[in-house]
Coordinates of C-alpha atoms and ligand atoms in Angstrom, one line a residue:
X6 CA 0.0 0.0 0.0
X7 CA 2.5 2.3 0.9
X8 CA 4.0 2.2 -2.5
X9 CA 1.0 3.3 -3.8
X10 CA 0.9 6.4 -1.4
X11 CA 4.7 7.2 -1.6
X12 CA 4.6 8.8 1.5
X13 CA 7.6 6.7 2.8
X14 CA 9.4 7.5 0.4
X15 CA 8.1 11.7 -0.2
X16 CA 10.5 14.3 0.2
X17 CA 8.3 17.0 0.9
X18 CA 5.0 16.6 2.4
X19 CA 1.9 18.8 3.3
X20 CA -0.7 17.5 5.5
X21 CA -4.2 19.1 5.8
X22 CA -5.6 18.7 9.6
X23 CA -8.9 19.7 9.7
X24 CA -10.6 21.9 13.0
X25 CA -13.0 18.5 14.3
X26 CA -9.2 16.5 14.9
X27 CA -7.6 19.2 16.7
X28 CA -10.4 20.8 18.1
X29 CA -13.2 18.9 20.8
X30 CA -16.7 19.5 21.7
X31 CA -15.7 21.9 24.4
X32 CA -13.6 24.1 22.7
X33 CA -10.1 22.9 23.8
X34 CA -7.9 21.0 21.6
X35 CA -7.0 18.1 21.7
X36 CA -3.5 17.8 23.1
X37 CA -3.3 14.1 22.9
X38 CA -4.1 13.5 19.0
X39 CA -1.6 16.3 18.5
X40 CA 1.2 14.6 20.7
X41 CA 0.7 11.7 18.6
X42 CA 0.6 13.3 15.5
X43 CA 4.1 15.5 16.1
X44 CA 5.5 12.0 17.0
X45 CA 4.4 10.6 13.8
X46 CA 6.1 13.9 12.1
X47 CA 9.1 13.7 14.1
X48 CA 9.7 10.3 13.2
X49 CA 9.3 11.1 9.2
X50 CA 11.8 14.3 9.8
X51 CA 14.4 11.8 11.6
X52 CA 14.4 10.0 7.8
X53 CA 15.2 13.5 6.3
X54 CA 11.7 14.2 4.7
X55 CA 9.6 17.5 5.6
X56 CA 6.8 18.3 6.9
X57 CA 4.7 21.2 6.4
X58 CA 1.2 21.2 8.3
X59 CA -1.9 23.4 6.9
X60 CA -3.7 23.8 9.9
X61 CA -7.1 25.1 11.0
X62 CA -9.1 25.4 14.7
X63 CA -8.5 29.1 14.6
X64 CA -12.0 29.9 14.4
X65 CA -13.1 26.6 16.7
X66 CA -10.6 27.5 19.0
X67 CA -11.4 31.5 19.3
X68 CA -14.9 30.9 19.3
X69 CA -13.9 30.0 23.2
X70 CA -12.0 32.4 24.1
X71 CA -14.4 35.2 22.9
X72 CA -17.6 33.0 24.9
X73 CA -19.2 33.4 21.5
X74 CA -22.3 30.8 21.2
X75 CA -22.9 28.1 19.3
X76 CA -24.9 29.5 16.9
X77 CA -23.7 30.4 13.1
X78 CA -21.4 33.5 13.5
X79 CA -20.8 35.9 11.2
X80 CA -18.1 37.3 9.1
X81 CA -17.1 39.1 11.2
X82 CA -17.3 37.5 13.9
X83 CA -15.9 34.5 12.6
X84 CA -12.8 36.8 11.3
X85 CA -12.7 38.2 15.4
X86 CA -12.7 34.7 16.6
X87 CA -10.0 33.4 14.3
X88 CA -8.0 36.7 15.6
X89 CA -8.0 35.3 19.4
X90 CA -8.0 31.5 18.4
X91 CA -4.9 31.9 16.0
X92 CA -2.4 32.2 19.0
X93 CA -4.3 29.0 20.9
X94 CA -3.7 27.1 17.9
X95 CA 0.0 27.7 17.6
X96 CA 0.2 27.1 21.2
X97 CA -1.2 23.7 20.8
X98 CA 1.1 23.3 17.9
X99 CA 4.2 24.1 19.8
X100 CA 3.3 22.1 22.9
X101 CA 3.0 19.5 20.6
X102 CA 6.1 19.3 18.8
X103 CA 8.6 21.4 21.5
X104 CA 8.9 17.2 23.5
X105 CA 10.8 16.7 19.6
X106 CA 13.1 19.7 19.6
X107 CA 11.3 20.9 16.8
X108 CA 9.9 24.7 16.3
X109 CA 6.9 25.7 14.3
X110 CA 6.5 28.9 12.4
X111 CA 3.2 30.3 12.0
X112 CA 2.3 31.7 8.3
X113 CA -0.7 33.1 7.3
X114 CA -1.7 33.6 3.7
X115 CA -4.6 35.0 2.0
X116 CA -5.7 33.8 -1.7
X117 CA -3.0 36.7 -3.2
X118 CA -0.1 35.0 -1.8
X119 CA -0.7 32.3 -3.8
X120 CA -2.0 34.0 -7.0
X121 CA -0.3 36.8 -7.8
X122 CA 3.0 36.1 -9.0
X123 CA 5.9 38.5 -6.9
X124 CA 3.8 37.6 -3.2
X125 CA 4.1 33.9 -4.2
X126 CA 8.0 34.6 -4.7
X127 CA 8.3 35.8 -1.6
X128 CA 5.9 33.3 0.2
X129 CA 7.7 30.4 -1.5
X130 CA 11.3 32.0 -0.6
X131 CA 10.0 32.4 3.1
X132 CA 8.9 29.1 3.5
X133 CA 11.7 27.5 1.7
X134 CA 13.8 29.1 4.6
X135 CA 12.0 27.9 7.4
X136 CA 12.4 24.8 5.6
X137 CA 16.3 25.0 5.5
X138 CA 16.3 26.1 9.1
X139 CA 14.4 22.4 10.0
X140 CA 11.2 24.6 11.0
X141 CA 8.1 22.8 10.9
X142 CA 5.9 25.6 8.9
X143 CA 2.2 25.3 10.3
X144 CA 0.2 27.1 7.8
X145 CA -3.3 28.7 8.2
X146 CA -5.3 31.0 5.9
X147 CA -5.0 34.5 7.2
X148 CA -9.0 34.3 8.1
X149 CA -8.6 38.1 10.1
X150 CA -8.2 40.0 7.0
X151 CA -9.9 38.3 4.2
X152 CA -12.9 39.1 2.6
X153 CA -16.1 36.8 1.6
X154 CA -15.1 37.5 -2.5
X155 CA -11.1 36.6 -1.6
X156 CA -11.2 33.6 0.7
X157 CA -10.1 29.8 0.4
X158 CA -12.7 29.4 2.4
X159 CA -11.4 26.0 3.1
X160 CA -8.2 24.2 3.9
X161 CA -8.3 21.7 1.4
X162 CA -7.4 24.1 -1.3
X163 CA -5.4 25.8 0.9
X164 CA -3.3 23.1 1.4
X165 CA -3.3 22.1 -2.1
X166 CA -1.8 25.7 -3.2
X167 CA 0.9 25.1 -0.5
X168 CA 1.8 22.1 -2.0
X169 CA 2.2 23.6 -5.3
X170 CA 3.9 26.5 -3.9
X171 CA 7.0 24.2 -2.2
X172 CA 6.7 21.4 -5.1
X173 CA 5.5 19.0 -2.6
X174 CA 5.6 15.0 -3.8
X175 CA 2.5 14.3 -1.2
X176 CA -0.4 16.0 -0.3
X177 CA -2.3 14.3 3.1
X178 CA -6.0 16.0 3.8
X179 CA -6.8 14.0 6.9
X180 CA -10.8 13.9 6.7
X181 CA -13.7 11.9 8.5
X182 CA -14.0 8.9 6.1
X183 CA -11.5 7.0 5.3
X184 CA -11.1 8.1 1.0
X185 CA -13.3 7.9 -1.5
X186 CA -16.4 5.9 -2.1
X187 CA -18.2 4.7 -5.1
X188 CA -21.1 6.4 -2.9
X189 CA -22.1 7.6 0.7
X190 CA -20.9 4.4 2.6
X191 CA -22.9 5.9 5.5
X192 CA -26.3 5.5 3.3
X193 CA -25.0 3.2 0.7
X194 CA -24.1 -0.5 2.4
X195 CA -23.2 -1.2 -1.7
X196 CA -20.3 1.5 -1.6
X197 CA -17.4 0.6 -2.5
X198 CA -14.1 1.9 -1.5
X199 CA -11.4 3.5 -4.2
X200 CA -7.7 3.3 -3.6
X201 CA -6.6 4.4 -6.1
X202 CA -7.0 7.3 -8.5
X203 CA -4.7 7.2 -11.3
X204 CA -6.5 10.1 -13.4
X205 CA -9.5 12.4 -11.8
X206 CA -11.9 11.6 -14.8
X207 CA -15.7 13.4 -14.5
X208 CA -16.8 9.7 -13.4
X209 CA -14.4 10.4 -9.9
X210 CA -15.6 13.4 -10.1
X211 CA -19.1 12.7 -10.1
X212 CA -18.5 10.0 -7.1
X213 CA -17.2 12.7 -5.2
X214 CA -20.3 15.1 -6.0
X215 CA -24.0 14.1 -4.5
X216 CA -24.3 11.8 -1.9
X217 CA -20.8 12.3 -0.8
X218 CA -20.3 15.9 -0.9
X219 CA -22.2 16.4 2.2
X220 CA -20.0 13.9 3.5
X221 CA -17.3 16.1 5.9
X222 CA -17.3 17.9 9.1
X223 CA -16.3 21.3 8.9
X224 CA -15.6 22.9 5.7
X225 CA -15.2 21.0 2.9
X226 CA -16.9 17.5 2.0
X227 CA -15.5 15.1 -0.3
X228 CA -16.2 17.4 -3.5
X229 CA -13.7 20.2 -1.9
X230 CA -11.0 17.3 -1.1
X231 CA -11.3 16.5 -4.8
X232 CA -11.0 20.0 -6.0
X233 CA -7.8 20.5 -4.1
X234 CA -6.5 16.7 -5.5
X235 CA -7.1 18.4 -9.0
X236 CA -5.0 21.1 -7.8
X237 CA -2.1 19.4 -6.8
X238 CA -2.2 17.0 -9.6
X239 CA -1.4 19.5 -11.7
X240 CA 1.6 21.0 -9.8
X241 CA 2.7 17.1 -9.6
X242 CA 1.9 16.3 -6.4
X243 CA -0.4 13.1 -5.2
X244 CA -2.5 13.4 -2.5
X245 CA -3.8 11.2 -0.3
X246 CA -7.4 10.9 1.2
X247 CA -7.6 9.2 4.9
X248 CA -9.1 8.9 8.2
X249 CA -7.7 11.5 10.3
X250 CA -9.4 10.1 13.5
X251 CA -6.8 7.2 13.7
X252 CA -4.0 7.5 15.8
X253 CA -0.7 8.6 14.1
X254 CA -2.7 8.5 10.6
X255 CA 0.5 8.9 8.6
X256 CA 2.2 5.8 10.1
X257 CA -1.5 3.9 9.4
X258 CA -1.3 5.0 6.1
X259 CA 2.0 4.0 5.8
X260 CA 0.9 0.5 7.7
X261 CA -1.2 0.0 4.7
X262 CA -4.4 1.5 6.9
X263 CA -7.3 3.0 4.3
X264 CA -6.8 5.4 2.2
X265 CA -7.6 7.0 -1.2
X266 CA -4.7 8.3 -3.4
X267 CA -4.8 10.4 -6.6
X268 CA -1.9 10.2 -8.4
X269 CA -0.2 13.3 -9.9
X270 CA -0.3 14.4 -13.3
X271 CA 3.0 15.3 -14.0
X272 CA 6.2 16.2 -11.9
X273 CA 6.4 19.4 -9.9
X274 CA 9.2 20.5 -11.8
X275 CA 7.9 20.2 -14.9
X276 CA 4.4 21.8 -13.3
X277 CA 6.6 24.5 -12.5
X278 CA 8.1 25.4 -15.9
X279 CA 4.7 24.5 -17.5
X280 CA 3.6 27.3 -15.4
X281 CA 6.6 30.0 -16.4
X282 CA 5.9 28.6 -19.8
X283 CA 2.5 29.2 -20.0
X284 CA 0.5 31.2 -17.4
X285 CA 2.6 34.6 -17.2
X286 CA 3.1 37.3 -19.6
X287 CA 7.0 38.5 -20.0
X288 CA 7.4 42.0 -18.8
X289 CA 10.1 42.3 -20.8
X290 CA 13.1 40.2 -22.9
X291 CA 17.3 39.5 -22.4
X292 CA 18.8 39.3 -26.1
X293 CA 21.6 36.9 -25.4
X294 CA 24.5 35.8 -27.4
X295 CA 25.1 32.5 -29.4
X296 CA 27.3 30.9 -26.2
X297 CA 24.4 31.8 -24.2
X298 CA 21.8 30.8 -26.0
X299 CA 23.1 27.3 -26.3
X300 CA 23.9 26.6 -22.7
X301 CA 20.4 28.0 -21.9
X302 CA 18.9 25.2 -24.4
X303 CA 21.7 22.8 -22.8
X304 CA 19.5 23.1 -19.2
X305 CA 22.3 25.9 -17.8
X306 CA 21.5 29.1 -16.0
X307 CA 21.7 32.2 -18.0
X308 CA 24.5 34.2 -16.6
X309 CA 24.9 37.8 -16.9
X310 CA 28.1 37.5 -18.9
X311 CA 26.2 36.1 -22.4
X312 CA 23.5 38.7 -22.3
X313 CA 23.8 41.6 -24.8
X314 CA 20.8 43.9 -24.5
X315 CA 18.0 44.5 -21.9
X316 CA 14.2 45.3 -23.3
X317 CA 11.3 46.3 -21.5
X318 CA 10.8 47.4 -17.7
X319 CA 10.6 44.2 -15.1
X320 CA 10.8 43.8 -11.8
X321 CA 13.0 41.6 -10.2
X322 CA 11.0 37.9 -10.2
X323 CA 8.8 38.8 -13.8
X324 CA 8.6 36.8 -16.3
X325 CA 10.8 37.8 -19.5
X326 CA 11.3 36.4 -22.5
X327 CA 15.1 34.8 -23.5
X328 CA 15.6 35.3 -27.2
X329 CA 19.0 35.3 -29.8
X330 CA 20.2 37.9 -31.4
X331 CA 18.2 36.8 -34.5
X332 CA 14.9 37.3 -32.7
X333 CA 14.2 33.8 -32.0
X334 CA 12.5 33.0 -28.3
X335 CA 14.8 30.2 -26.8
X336 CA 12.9 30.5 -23.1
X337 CA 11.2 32.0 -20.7
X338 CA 11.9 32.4 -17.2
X339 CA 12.0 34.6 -14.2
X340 CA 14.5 37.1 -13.8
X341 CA 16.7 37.5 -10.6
X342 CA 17.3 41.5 -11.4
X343 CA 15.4 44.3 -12.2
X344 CA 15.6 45.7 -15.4
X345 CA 18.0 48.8 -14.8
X346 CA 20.3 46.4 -12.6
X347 CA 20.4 43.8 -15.2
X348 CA 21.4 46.4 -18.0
X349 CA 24.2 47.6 -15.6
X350 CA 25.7 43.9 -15.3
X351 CA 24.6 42.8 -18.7
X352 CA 27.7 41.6 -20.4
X353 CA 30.1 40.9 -16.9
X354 CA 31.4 38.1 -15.6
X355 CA 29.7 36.5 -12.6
X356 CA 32.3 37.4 -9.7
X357 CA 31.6 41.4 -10.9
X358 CA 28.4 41.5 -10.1
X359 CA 28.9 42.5 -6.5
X360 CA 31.3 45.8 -7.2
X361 CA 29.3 47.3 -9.7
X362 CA 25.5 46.9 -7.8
X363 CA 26.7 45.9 -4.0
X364 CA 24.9 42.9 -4.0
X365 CA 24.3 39.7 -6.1
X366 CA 21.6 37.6 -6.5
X367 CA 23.9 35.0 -8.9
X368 CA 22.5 34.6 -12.5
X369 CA 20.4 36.6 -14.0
X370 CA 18.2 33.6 -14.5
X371 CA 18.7 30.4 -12.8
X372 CA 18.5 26.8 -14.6
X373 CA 15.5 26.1 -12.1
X374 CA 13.6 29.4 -13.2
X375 CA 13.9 28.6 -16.8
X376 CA 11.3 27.2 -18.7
X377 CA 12.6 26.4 -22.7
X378 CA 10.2 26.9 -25.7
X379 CA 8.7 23.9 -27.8
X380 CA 11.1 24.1 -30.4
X381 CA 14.7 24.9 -28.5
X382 CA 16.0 21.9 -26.0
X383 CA 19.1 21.0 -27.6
Ligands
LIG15 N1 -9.1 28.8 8.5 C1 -10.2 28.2 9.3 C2 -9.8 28.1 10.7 O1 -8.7 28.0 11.0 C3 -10.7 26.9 8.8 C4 -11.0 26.7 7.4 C5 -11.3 25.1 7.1 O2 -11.3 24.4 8.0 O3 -11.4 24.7 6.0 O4 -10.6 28.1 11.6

């Protein structure tokens, strides 16, 4: 089983823990299921693999704190509660883990850190810091300050844009039922379970709709834990659907417990550069020289050195086009400099970068960044 769900073998994983695990009836959370769980984590960080966690409660947890009923609150109430519950929940979250000599780090994000392109630079650069610095990131949206039109709204998809955002291999939404069913296995004694997914065709989709969309506590049913599946697919990373009651779920799933996983549709680097390729217009171009121009189509960074010319106006992390001196596009990618800084370096060597701007942020576009058009690999 675990083969199927890689997670023993992931490098990078995000797991989605929904308010009804973390949070009980009475408002507190649940200290136990979160010991467990940070030993479960712990024991995946000791084989070198990393966890992020996506995390809500906030609201569950507030809700306490503020002695606001149990009636449906509203928005902002909801936004007031998340305010006071957001330091609970990191509480818990550091009791949890500090017995495994491991910090957390709280980041919120809102739909635009993920959507527009310079705040997911910097959210991804952030993260992949805390990441170096063996930080266990505990993720939330930043429920305070959003709006009805600009919400998530739900973890799941949350979740699924963080695991896009750090090129996860394995997405975990720990749910109520145990994956996906041919149909409600609470109405439907018939149902059968689905462990695997290897394509999420309108017939999963459909599964995933009716019956069992109304299927979840909290949030999002079955149809949102799809939806954010889709999501990471296409950034290349699988996700897996389990019962997040258990405990240590990520050891059961590993155990061969349960589970539903939807297998990526590609890899997340190639997600990556399918996405510089495609989904963001260049702000501008580098005219590069022959030398260049073939180690860019040979997979090498483009270095400062075999650029001739500088057009249009970019920012640093835009999107510009690479082209040859004969006007033909041989890439796209994001740039490390903005424009007037990369005219000033444009033509010098790598180790003169530093005296002319007083900083360097290496080549003008890295290897990683670059994504090569249709008609230029080597
Ligand atoms: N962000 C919300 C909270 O922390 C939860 C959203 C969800 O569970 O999908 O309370």
């Amino acid at each position: 089983m675990d083969a199927v769900s890689g997670l023993g073998q992931a490098r990078r994983v995000v797991v989605k823990v929904g308010s009804a695990l973390l949070v009980g009836p009475d408002g507190a959370p649940h200290a136990d299921w979160l010991a467990d769980f940070a030993a479960d984590a712990a024991r995946m960080r000791a084989r070198g693999q990393q966890v992020l966690v996506v995390s809500s409660g906030a609201v569950a947890l507030g809700r306490r704190r503020l002695g606001l009923a149990r009636r449906a609150l509203t928005l902002p109430e909801k936004q007031a509660a998340a305010a006071a519950g957001q330091s609970a929940l990191m509480r818990a979250w550091e009791e949890a883990f500090e017995p495994h000599g491991a910090a957390c780090a709280q980041v919120l994000l809102t739909r635009d850190d993920t959507e527009v392109r310079r705040r997911w630079l910097n959210a991804r650069a952030t993260v992949e810091t805390l990441l170096g610095l063996g930080v266990v990131p505990v993720i939330n949206e930043n429920d305070t300050v959003v709006t009805e039109e600009i919400r998530y709204g739900d973890n799941d998809r949350l979740a699924a844009r963080v695991a896009q955002l750090v090129g996860a291999d394995v997405l975990v939404l720990l749910s109520d039922v145990d994956g996906l069913y041919t149909a409600d296995p609470r109405k439907d004694p018939a149902a059968r379970h689905i462990p695997r997914v290897p394509r999420l065709t309108p017939e999963v989709e459909a599964m995933a709709g009716g019956a069992n969309a109304e299927g979840g506590v909290g949030t999002g049913g079955m149809a949102t834990k799809i939806a954010a599946a889709r999501i990471a697919a296409a950034g290349g990373c699988a996700t897996v659907i389990t019962l997040g009651s258990r405990t240590r779920p990520l050891a059961a799933v590993e155990g061969g417990e349960r589970a539903t996983v939807v297998e990526p549709a590609t890899t997340p680097a190639a997600a990556y550069k399918a996405w510089i390729a495609g989904s963001l217009a260049p702000a501008g171009a580098l005219v590069v020289d022959d030398g260049a121009a073939q180690a860019v189509r040979r997979g090498k960074s483009l270095l400062a050195a075999g650029v001739r010319r500088v057009e249009g106006r970019f920012d640093k992390g835009d999107a510009v086009l690479v082209r040859d001196e004969a006007g033909r596009e041989i890439a796209r990618g994001l740039v490390r400099y903005e424009a007037a800084d990369a005219e000033r370096i444009c033509g010098l060597k790598s180790e003169a970068i530093e005296g002319v701007l007083g900083y360097t942020s290496g080549p003008l576009v890295h290897a990683d960044d670059l994504a090569l058009a249709a008609h230029a690999e080597a």
